[in-house]
Amino acid sequence: MCGIVGYTGKRNVIDVLMTGLVSLEYRGYDSAGIAINNDGEIKVYKAIGKLGNLKTLLEEKKSEITNVKSGIGHIRWATHGGATEFNAHPHTCTCGKLVVVHNGIIENFKELKEVLTKEGCVFRSQTDTETIAHLFAREYGKTHNLKEAVKNGLKELKGAYAICVMHKDEPDTIVATRKNAPLLIGLGEGENFIASDIPAFIEYTKKAIYLDDGDIAVVKADGLEFYNEKDEKITKKIEQLPWEPVALSKMGYKHFMLKEIHEQPDVIRNVLNGKLFDIDEPIVLNEVQIDNETLKKLNRIEIIACGTSLHAAMVGKYIIEDFTGIAVDVEPSSEYIYRKTVTNEKTLVIGVSQSGETADTITAIRQAKEKGAHVLIITNRPDSSMARYADSLIPVSAGIEISVAATKSYTAQLLSFYLLAIKMAEIKNSMPKEYLKTLKHELIQVPVKLEEILNNKEEIKKCARKFANYKNFIFIARGINLATALEGALKLKEISYINATGYAAGELKHGPIAMLDETMPVLSILIPGGITYDKILSNSEEAKARNARLIALTSSEDEHLYDIFENVIKIPPIPEILSPITANVPCQLLAYYISEFLGKDVDQPRNLAKSVTVE
Ligand code: M6R
């Protein structure tokens, strides 16, 4: 969603802000802007659409930009008010001396706007953010100190926010604060950076300080001060960021999505590293605080997540129930938070999130914690807000994922669930040791199987070319791969805008079969050796009888499949219980190539954001 960058120091401020914004582009946005303190005067430049438009504007205005020491920038994903220049950030107060950028939502902005309008403030946009500028400006008028103005203004704000503020009379100062939205400071020599996410300054520094809720940072080129919610001056821990700038490059791939799909074999090796040493040894999950006593006490497990993470959760449910016999419920976070759940101290609540910043899941986790549940977080961002609520943590170690469509992070989440389920079974002694050993052995083989899929993409490309112009698409599966069908459909929908849906194959005849004719491709996920193969084959035959265009995704060697299916996409043999890891990869590639053939914006699909920080 929205992204913030701020800089004060000796470099070309506009260059630093623009590079920072470019590296946050992957979050999804529809307008952008920057504000600079130019020789003691605040100047604001905004443009709708991609950053290229803002760049062009800055080129045109070059002659009026003379001496800049500090600036703030923002990319906006519209919530309050459309994607217009007026609504784009930064926003100024009525006289234009104070300027803010903001991520999050101010819940009481309407009430505040009414009061501030009566006080004489002139509003120019439909945003909630503009209220902050007027409010802080009013407070600045009382103290003539930006930090004090922010401290006093915050007392009236309700909602979630990461905010950066500048005032014309404090040319080298940016004040930053946050509540329920991420914000961090990057430390340099004679310069400092502010951003809502690491990529915005990783090419300049790897030293950073994370702000906590309620913190206020006073950021100058040659100094930093931090205050907590009680206005006490505090010292914050400096973290060494684990990322290399190279992680943000496409490394020769046409899109980040394609690069990230190809990284999956190594991602799996990474996830297994340090957790699965040997098939004879128990799984090691250092930050999971669950012992036999905790497991005995549990009466149920609830897994909450959104989107792709929700599909990983469905696989998690299947294997945890299978391996431990503990009842598991899976629910979208956005539903969980609006009902009276039966959650208590005997419940283990697992939150799954790539970004660790998804607002619905954070709220759900908070509610579960308040009810006394043990909270386990599975996330790709151990530095995220969600990780801070964790009693137990599994960092999924997928590396930064830039493409909005989640690919490698899903695979890493799946792996994390397999490791967790095996570990629980080991603690509970609920599965035969030999079976668990076989599973561990198979898990170690998975990266090579993925490499095999990635080296044989011709049939997938052929399918993509053939079906790219179809308007609808159905994925069917049963059992553990129902999640794969749903995820395959979600991926296709997200990046190609084709109306793709996933169904439990047995459900086809209860309604969706009415849609089948020669204009409907149906992709069946068929894993032999398991309990679902024959039934899915029958369901596919039923679809063929209605003239649907059939595609098989299978590890079967049965030549008869070619009599039923127009296209057969092969994956290497694998036990059905582990097949969601391999079966998903061809679905990712199919979605990718279809989107590519259609000329869509693969990495930044319309209307979508990488981390969804509003409920
Ligand atoms: O960061 P999270 O895993 O919590 O995000 C949840 C969803 O927003 C996310 O999975 C979304 O569905 C992606 N666009 C999937 O490709």
JSON list of C-alpha atoms in Angstrom, two decimals, residues 45 94 118 125 168 241 245 263 277 279 304 324 344 346 367 408 425-426 428 455-456 467 476 542 566 573-574 580 595:
[
{"chain": "A", "resi": 45, "resn": "TYR", "atom": "CA", "xyz": [5.39, 18.30, -6.07]},
{"chain": "A", "resi": 94, "resn": "THR", "atom": "CA", "xyz": [-3.50, 26.22, 5.20]},
{"chain": "A", "resi": 118, "resn": "LYS", "atom": "CA", "xyz": [-14.52, 26.10, 12.13]},
{"chain": "A", "resi": 125, "resn": "SER", "atom": "CA", "xyz": [-8.37, 17.33, -0.41]},
{"chain": "A", "resi": 168, "resn": "LYS", "atom": "CA", "xyz": [9.58, 25.57, 7.01]},
{"chain": "A", "resi": 241, "resn": "LEU", "atom": "CA", "xyz": [19.64, -5.07, 8.61]},
{"chain": "A", "resi": 245, "resn": "PRO", "atom": "CA", "xyz": [20.72, -4.31, -2.03]},
{"chain": "A", "resi": 263, "resn": "GLU", "atom": "CA", "xyz": [14.27, -18.71, -6.32]},
{"chain": "A", "resi": 277, "resn": "PHE", "atom": "CA", "xyz": [19.49, -31.46, 10.15]},
{"chain": "A", "resi": 279, "resn": "ILE", "atom": "CA", "xyz": [16.04, -37.45, 9.15]},
{"chain": "A", "resi": 304, "resn": "ILE", "atom": "CA", "xyz": [-5.96, -16.95, 10.68]},
{"chain": "A", "resi": 324, "resn": "THR", "atom": "CA", "xyz": [-1.50, -34.66, 15.68]},
{"chain": "A", "resi": 344, "resn": "ASN", "atom": "CA", "xyz": [-9.18, -19.08, 25.20]},
{"chain": "A", "resi": 346, "resn": "LYS", "atom": "CA", "xyz": [-6.39, -23.58, 25.67]},
{"chain": "A", "resi": 367, "resn": "GLN", "atom": "CA", "xyz": [-8.05, -10.21, 19.87]},
{"chain": "A", "resi": 408, "resn": "LYS", "atom": "CA", "xyz": [8.14, -17.89, -2.92]},
{"chain": "A", "resi": 425, "resn": "ALA", "atom": "CA", "xyz": [3.88, -34.99, 15.97]},
{"chain": "A", "resi": 426, "resn": "GLU", "atom": "CA", "xyz": [7.36, -35.62, 17.40]},
{"chain": "A", "resi": 428, "resn": "LYS", "atom": "CA", "xyz": [3.14, -35.65, 20.89]},
{"chain": "A", "resi": 455, "resn": "ASN", "atom": "CA", "xyz": [13.67, -26.55, -16.22]},
{"chain": "A", "resi": 456, "resn": "ASN", "atom": "CA", "xyz": [10.68, -27.97, -18.13]},
{"chain": "A", "resi": 467, "resn": "PHE", "atom": "CA", "xyz": [-5.79, -20.19, -22.95]},
{"chain": "A", "resi": 476, "resn": "ILE", "atom": "CA", "xyz": [-10.33, -28.34, -9.37]},
{"chain": "A", "resi": 542, "resn": "GLU", "atom": "CA", "xyz": [-17.85, -35.16, -16.13]},
{"chain": "A", "resi": 566, "resn": "GLU", "atom": "CA", "xyz": [-5.89, -31.62, -24.05]},
{"chain": "A", "resi": 573, "resn": "PRO", "atom": "CA", "xyz": [6.40, -37.95, -8.31]},
{"chain": "A", "resi": 574, "resn": "ILE", "atom": "CA", "xyz": [5.89, -36.99, -4.67]},
{"chain": "A", "resi": 580, "resn": "PRO", "atom": "CA", "xyz": [0.96, -28.86, -2.54]},
{"chain": "A", "resi": 595, "resn": "SER", "atom": "CA", "xyz": [-0.30, -12.36, -17.72]}
]
